[in-house]
Amino acid sequence: MILLDPPAWPAHDTLWSHLVSDTSLLELRAFARAAGLPDRGFDLDHYDAPARRYDELVAAGATPVDGRALSRRLATSGLRVPGHERTAAKRPALAARWAALWEVAPDARLAAVGDDLVARWGEPHRVYHGRLHLVAALDALDTLLGDAPVPSADARVARLALWFHDAVHDGAAGLDEERSAALAADLLAPLADRVTTPLTSADVAEIVRLVLLTAGHDPAEGDALGALVSDADLAVLGGAPARYGRYVQQVRAEYADVPDDAFRTGRAAVLEQLLALPVLFRTPAGQARWAAPAEANLRAELAALGGVAA
């Protein structure tokens, strides 16, 4: 059901309502688009709607509820993004995280690269492959590095690979990774081997390689950085069932333009490809933490799509 609370949130010289679904993000995106709300109004688990649209949205089918009821229904749905996740995905937090990659404050050109990346990750068409995913992947990498540290320069390369791995995301499998890798080369190569930049040409080449690796998540045996980046990118698969369920909802809403039958076929193929990998997680820590729940999550989703039984 689509729910709408009263316009009570001030910003940009007006009051705003929250538009949510207590059923699915796909339902929410479809309703918002049909009502003429822009994708840029989507904020992780809801749309912000200006007061002047309130009556129109109710007439279009949104159910008016008070703010407490809306919050309660959203939380019960499993679609709510908690405050700590929301804060970590905001522009200031990500800008600080980018700055922390460097031994000294990044020079103007490095800072500009970070600003560009944060903007790309916040593009309005993204529902899953957005800032939440970037933060989650970086956090997962930190978890892996806490269990098995690597030299600081290698850790920075792995982190940069994650910053770039979905920097271009148009929903074209394979091509997105190629374009993201090309973006890494274009933005970082001119800054390598500079006195003020702790980044070498070899680092840039390795970042490009690691970004390309995320297309198949199949690092070679002995590829330590490839294993770290691949495992961090896939860590969401090993989340608790409720968190995995939210991820599934985000993915479906991101591909809202794809008809249900085509989406089920394509999604089932992705799940089967992941389940067919000899080993899903390549680091010992990733294998121990996420392998068993990931397999259970993938099989359960595939069964729900009408594929192999769980």
PDB file of N, CA and C in Angstrom, residues 151-202:
ATOM      1  N   PRO A 151      49.440  -4.153   3.549  1.00  0.00           N
ATOM      2  CA  PRO A 151      50.118  -2.849   3.575  1.00  0.00           C
ATOM      3  C   PRO A 151      49.166  -1.714   3.234  1.00  0.00           C
ATOM      4  N   SER A 152      49.402  -0.549   3.832  1.00  0.00           N
ATOM      5  CA  SER A 152      48.473   0.578   3.687  1.00  0.00           C
ATOM      6  C   SER A 152      48.284   0.988   2.230  1.00  0.00           C
ATOM      7  N   ALA A 153      49.334   0.919   1.434  1.00  0.00           N
ATOM      8  CA  ALA A 153      49.210   1.289   0.017  1.00  0.00           C
ATOM      9  C   ALA A 153      48.281   0.320  -0.705  1.00  0.00           C
ATOM     10  N   ASP A 154      48.370  -0.973  -0.387  1.00  0.00           N
ATOM     11  CA  ASP A 154      47.481  -1.964  -1.002  1.00  0.00           C
ATOM     12  C   ASP A 154      46.038  -1.755  -0.541  1.00  0.00           C
ATOM     13  N   ALA A 155      45.866  -1.431   0.747  1.00  0.00           N
ATOM     14  CA  ALA A 155      44.515  -1.185   1.256  1.00  0.00           C
ATOM     15  C   ALA A 155      43.890  -0.001   0.544  1.00  0.00           C
ATOM     16  N   ARG A 156      44.690   1.050   0.270  1.00  0.00           N
ATOM     17  CA  ARG A 156      44.162   2.214  -0.444  1.00  0.00           C
ATOM     18  C   ARG A 156      43.754   1.832  -1.856  1.00  0.00           C
ATOM     19  N   VAL A 157      44.537   1.023  -2.526  1.00  0.00           N
ATOM     20  CA  VAL A 157      44.190   0.578  -3.880  1.00  0.00           C
ATOM     21  C   VAL A 157      42.870  -0.184  -3.861  1.00  0.00           C
ATOM     22  N   ALA A 158      42.692  -1.072  -2.893  1.00  0.00           N
ATOM     23  CA  ALA A 158      41.445  -1.831  -2.803  1.00  0.00           C
ATOM     24  C   ALA A 158      40.265  -0.900  -2.538  1.00  0.00           C
ATOM     25  N   ARG A 159      40.455   0.061  -1.650  1.00  0.00           N
ATOM     26  CA  ARG A 159      39.370   1.009  -1.364  1.00  0.00           C
ATOM     27  C   ARG A 159      39.030   1.843  -2.604  1.00  0.00           C
ATOM     28  N   LEU A 160      40.051   2.290  -3.315  1.00  0.00           N
ATOM     29  CA  LEU A 160      39.797   3.074  -4.522  1.00  0.00           C
ATOM     30  C   LEU A 160      39.071   2.252  -5.576  1.00  0.00           C
ATOM     31  N   ALA A 161      39.415   0.971  -5.671  1.00  0.00           N
ATOM     32  CA  ALA A 161      38.702   0.110  -6.615  1.00  0.00           C
ATOM     33  C   ALA A 161      37.214   0.066  -6.279  1.00  0.00           C
ATOM     34  N   LEU A 162      36.874   0.016  -4.988  1.00  0.00           N
ATOM     35  CA  LEU A 162      35.467   0.012  -4.606  1.00  0.00           C
ATOM     36  C   LEU A 162      34.807   1.361  -4.879  1.00  0.00           C
ATOM     37  N   TRP A 163      35.532   2.447  -4.672  1.00  0.00           N
ATOM     38  CA  TRP A 163      34.979   3.765  -5.003  1.00  0.00           C
ATOM     39  C   TRP A 163      34.614   3.860  -6.485  1.00  0.00           C
ATOM     40  N   PHE A 164      35.392   3.188  -7.332  1.00  0.00           N
ATOM     41  CA  PHE A 164      35.160   3.288  -8.775  1.00  0.00           C
ATOM     42  C   PHE A 164      34.316   2.143  -9.341  1.00  0.00           C
ATOM     43  N   HIS A 165      34.089   1.055  -8.589  1.00  0.00           N
ATOM     44  CA  HIS A 165      33.613  -0.164  -9.241  1.00  0.00           C
ATOM     45  C   HIS A 165      32.211  -0.037  -9.840  1.00  0.00           C
ATOM     46  N   ASP A 166      31.367   0.805  -9.293  1.00  0.00           N
ATOM     47  CA  ASP A 166      30.058   1.083  -9.885  1.00  0.00           C
ATOM     48  C   ASP A 166      29.874   2.572 -10.118  1.00  0.00           C
ATOM     49  N   ALA A 167      30.980   3.274 -10.334  1.00  0.00           N
ATOM     50  CA  ALA A 167      30.891   4.722 -10.535  1.00  0.00           C
ATOM     51  C   ALA A 167      30.082   5.052 -11.783  1.00  0.00           C
ATOM     52  N   VAL A 168      30.135   4.185 -12.769  1.00  0.00           N
ATOM     53  CA  VAL A 168      29.237   4.263 -13.925  1.00  0.00           C
ATOM     54  C   VAL A 168      28.261   3.102 -13.785  1.00  0.00           C
ATOM     55  N   HIS A 169      26.984   3.424 -13.685  1.00  0.00           N
ATOM     56  CA  HIS A 169      25.995   2.350 -13.558  1.00  0.00           C
ATOM     57  C   HIS A 169      24.737   2.719 -14.331  1.00  0.00           C
ATOM     58  N   ASP A 170      24.621   2.099 -15.497  1.00  0.00           N
ATOM     59  CA  ASP A 170      23.447   2.291 -16.343  1.00  0.00           C
ATOM     60  C   ASP A 170      22.658   1.002 -16.512  1.00  0.00           C
ATOM     61  N   GLY A 171      23.032  -0.026 -15.756  1.00  0.00           N
ATOM     62  CA  GLY A 171      22.309  -1.287 -15.827  1.00  0.00           C
ATOM     63  C   GLY A 171      22.736  -2.191 -16.958  1.00  0.00           C
ATOM     64  N   ALA A 172      23.905  -1.920 -17.563  1.00  0.00           N
ATOM     65  CA  ALA A 172      24.404  -2.742 -18.661  1.00  0.00           C
ATOM     66  C   ALA A 172      25.530  -3.629 -18.130  1.00  0.00           C
ATOM     67  N   ALA A 173      25.209  -4.879 -17.851  1.00  0.00           N
ATOM     68  CA  ALA A 173      26.191  -5.793 -17.267  1.00  0.00           C
ATOM     69  C   ALA A 173      27.431  -5.890 -18.152  1.00  0.00           C
ATOM     70  N   GLY A 174      28.586  -5.830 -17.534  1.00  0.00           N
ATOM     71  CA  GLY A 174      29.836  -5.884 -18.282  1.00  0.00           C
ATOM     72  C   GLY A 174      30.263  -4.514 -18.757  1.00  0.00           C
ATOM     73  N   LEU A 175      29.377  -3.830 -19.452  1.00  0.00           N
ATOM     74  CA  LEU A 175      29.715  -2.496 -19.952  1.00  0.00           C
ATOM     75  C   LEU A 175      29.891  -1.499 -18.815  1.00  0.00           C
ATOM     76  N   ASP A 176      29.069  -1.613 -17.766  1.00  0.00           N
ATOM     77  CA  ASP A 176      29.205  -0.700 -16.637  1.00  0.00           C
ATOM     78  C   ASP A 176      30.587  -0.826 -16.006  1.00  0.00           C
ATOM     79  N   GLU A 177      31.051  -2.067 -15.852  1.00  0.00           N
ATOM     80  CA  GLU A 177      32.370  -2.266 -15.256  1.00  0.00           C
ATOM     81  C   GLU A 177      33.470  -1.724 -16.165  1.00  0.00           C
ATOM     82  N   GLU A 178      33.327  -1.943 -17.471  1.00  0.00           N
ATOM     83  CA  GLU A 178      34.321  -1.410 -18.406  1.00  0.00           C
ATOM     84  C   GLU A 178      34.356   0.115 -18.363  1.00  0.00           C
ATOM     85  N   ARG A 179      33.198   0.729 -18.321  1.00  0.00           N
ATOM     86  CA  ARG A 179      33.138   2.188 -18.293  1.00  0.00           C
ATOM     87  C   ARG A 179      33.626   2.733 -16.952  1.00  0.00           C
ATOM     88  N   SER A 180      33.350   2.009 -15.885  1.00  0.00           N
ATOM     89  CA  SER A 180      33.845   2.433 -14.576  1.00  0.00           C
ATOM     90  C   SER A 180      35.365   2.341 -14.521  1.00  0.00           C
ATOM     91  N   ALA A 181      35.903   1.273 -15.100  1.00  0.00           N
ATOM     92  CA  ALA A 181      37.361   1.125 -15.140  1.00  0.00           C
ATOM     93  C   ALA A 181      37.993   2.221 -15.988  1.00  0.00           C
ATOM     94  N   ALA A 182      37.359   2.531 -17.115  1.00  0.00           N
ATOM     95  CA  ALA A 182      37.876   3.603 -17.968  1.00  0.00           C
ATOM     96  C   ALA A 182      37.823   4.947 -17.246  1.00  0.00           C
ATOM     97  N   LEU A 183      36.768   5.158 -16.456  1.00  0.00           N
ATOM     98  CA  LEU A 183      36.671   6.390 -15.682  1.00  0.00           C
ATOM     99  C   LEU A 183      37.808   6.474 -14.669  1.00  0.00           C
ATOM    100  N   ALA A 184      38.108   5.359 -14.007  1.00  0.00           N
ATOM    101  CA  ALA A 184      39.218   5.345 -13.050  1.00  0.00           C
ATOM    102  C   ALA A 184      40.521   5.746 -13.727  1.00  0.00           C
ATOM    103  N   ALA A 185      40.764   5.187 -14.896  1.00  0.00           N
ATOM    104  CA  ALA A 185      41.988   5.539 -15.624  1.00  0.00           C
ATOM    105  C   ALA A 185      41.992   7.014 -16.017  1.00  0.00           C
ATOM    106  N   ASP A 186      40.865   7.501 -16.507  1.00  0.00           N
ATOM    107  CA  ASP A 186      40.788   8.891 -16.968  1.00  0.00           C
ATOM    108  C   ASP A 186      41.002   9.882 -15.823  1.00  0.00           C
ATOM    109  N   LEU A 187      40.424   9.581 -14.657  1.00  0.00           N
ATOM    110  CA  LEU A 187      40.489  10.532 -13.552  1.00  0.00           C
ATOM    111  C   LEU A 187      41.767  10.407 -12.728  1.00  0.00           C
ATOM    112  N   LEU A 188      42.294   9.192 -12.609  1.00  0.00           N
ATOM    113  CA  LEU A 188      43.421   8.988 -11.708  1.00  0.00           C
ATOM    114  C   LEU A 188      44.781   9.049 -12.407  1.00  0.00           C
ATOM    115  N   ALA A 189      44.848   8.599 -13.654  1.00  0.00           N
ATOM    116  CA  ALA A 189      46.153   8.562 -14.337  1.00  0.00           C
ATOM    117  C   ALA A 189      46.849   9.921 -14.365  1.00  0.00           C
ATOM    118  N   PRO A 190      46.129  11.024 -14.638  1.00  0.00           N
ATOM    119  CA  PRO A 190      46.827  12.315 -14.659  1.00  0.00           C
ATOM    120  C   PRO A 190      47.354  12.746 -13.288  1.00  0.00           C
ATOM    121  N   LEU A 191      46.864  12.114 -12.221  1.00  0.00           N
ATOM    122  CA  LEU A 191      47.266  12.508 -10.871  1.00  0.00           C
ATOM    123  C   LEU A 191      48.330  11.587 -10.280  1.00  0.00           C
ATOM    124  N   ALA A 192      48.661  10.506 -10.983  1.00  0.00           N
ATOM    125  CA  ALA A 192      49.625   9.539 -10.454  1.00  0.00           C
ATOM    126  C   ALA A 192      51.058  10.065 -10.567  1.00  0.00           C
ATOM    127  N   ASP A 193      51.905   9.534  -9.699  1.00  0.00           N
ATOM    128  CA  ASP A 193      53.340   9.837  -9.706  1.00  0.00           C
ATOM    129  C   ASP A 193      53.630  11.311  -9.468  1.00  0.00           C
ATOM    130  N   ARG A 194      52.778  11.965  -8.714  1.00  0.00           N
ATOM    131  CA  ARG A 194      53.003  13.354  -8.342  1.00  0.00           C
ATOM    132  C   ARG A 194      53.491  13.414  -6.894  1.00  0.00           C
ATOM    133  N   VAL A 195      54.277  14.385  -6.589  1.00  0.00           N
ATOM    134  CA  VAL A 195      54.824  14.514  -5.241  1.00  0.00           C
ATOM    135  C   VAL A 195      53.709  14.630  -4.210  1.00  0.00           C
ATOM    136  N   THR A 196      52.627  15.308  -4.574  1.00  0.00           N
ATOM    137  CA  THR A 196      51.541  15.541  -3.631  1.00  0.00           C
ATOM    138  C   THR A 196      50.481  14.446  -3.633  1.00  0.00           C
ATOM    139  N   THR A 197      50.674  13.417  -4.451  1.00  0.00           N
ATOM    140  CA  THR A 197      49.672  12.359  -4.568  1.00  0.00           C
ATOM    141  C   THR A 197      50.307  10.996  -4.280  1.00  0.00           C
ATOM    142  N   PRO A 198      49.917  10.332  -3.195  1.00  0.00           N
ATOM    143  CA  PRO A 198      50.483   9.019  -2.875  1.00  0.00           C
ATOM    144  C   PRO A 198      49.873   7.910  -3.730  1.00  0.00           C
ATOM    145  N   LEU A 199      50.010   8.059  -5.040  1.00  0.00           N
ATOM    146  CA  LEU A 199      49.399   7.134  -5.983  1.00  0.00           C
ATOM    147  C   LEU A 199      50.333   7.012  -7.177  1.00  0.00           C
ATOM    148  N   THR A 200      50.635   5.779  -7.571  1.00  0.00           N
ATOM    149  CA  THR A 200      51.541   5.558  -8.684  1.00  0.00           C
ATOM    150  C   THR A 200      50.785   5.091  -9.916  1.00  0.00           C
ATOM    151  N   SER A 201      51.473   5.112 -11.036  1.00  0.00           N
ATOM    152  CA  SER A 201      50.866   4.595 -12.269  1.00  0.00           C
ATOM    153  C   SER A 201      50.524   3.121 -12.117  1.00  0.00           C
ATOM    154  N   ALA A 202      51.368   2.383 -11.403  1.00  0.00           N
ATOM    155  CA  ALA A 202      51.087   0.967 -11.166  1.00  0.00           C
ATOM    156  C   ALA A 202      49.827   0.805 -10.320  1.00  0.00           C
TER     157      ALA A 202
END
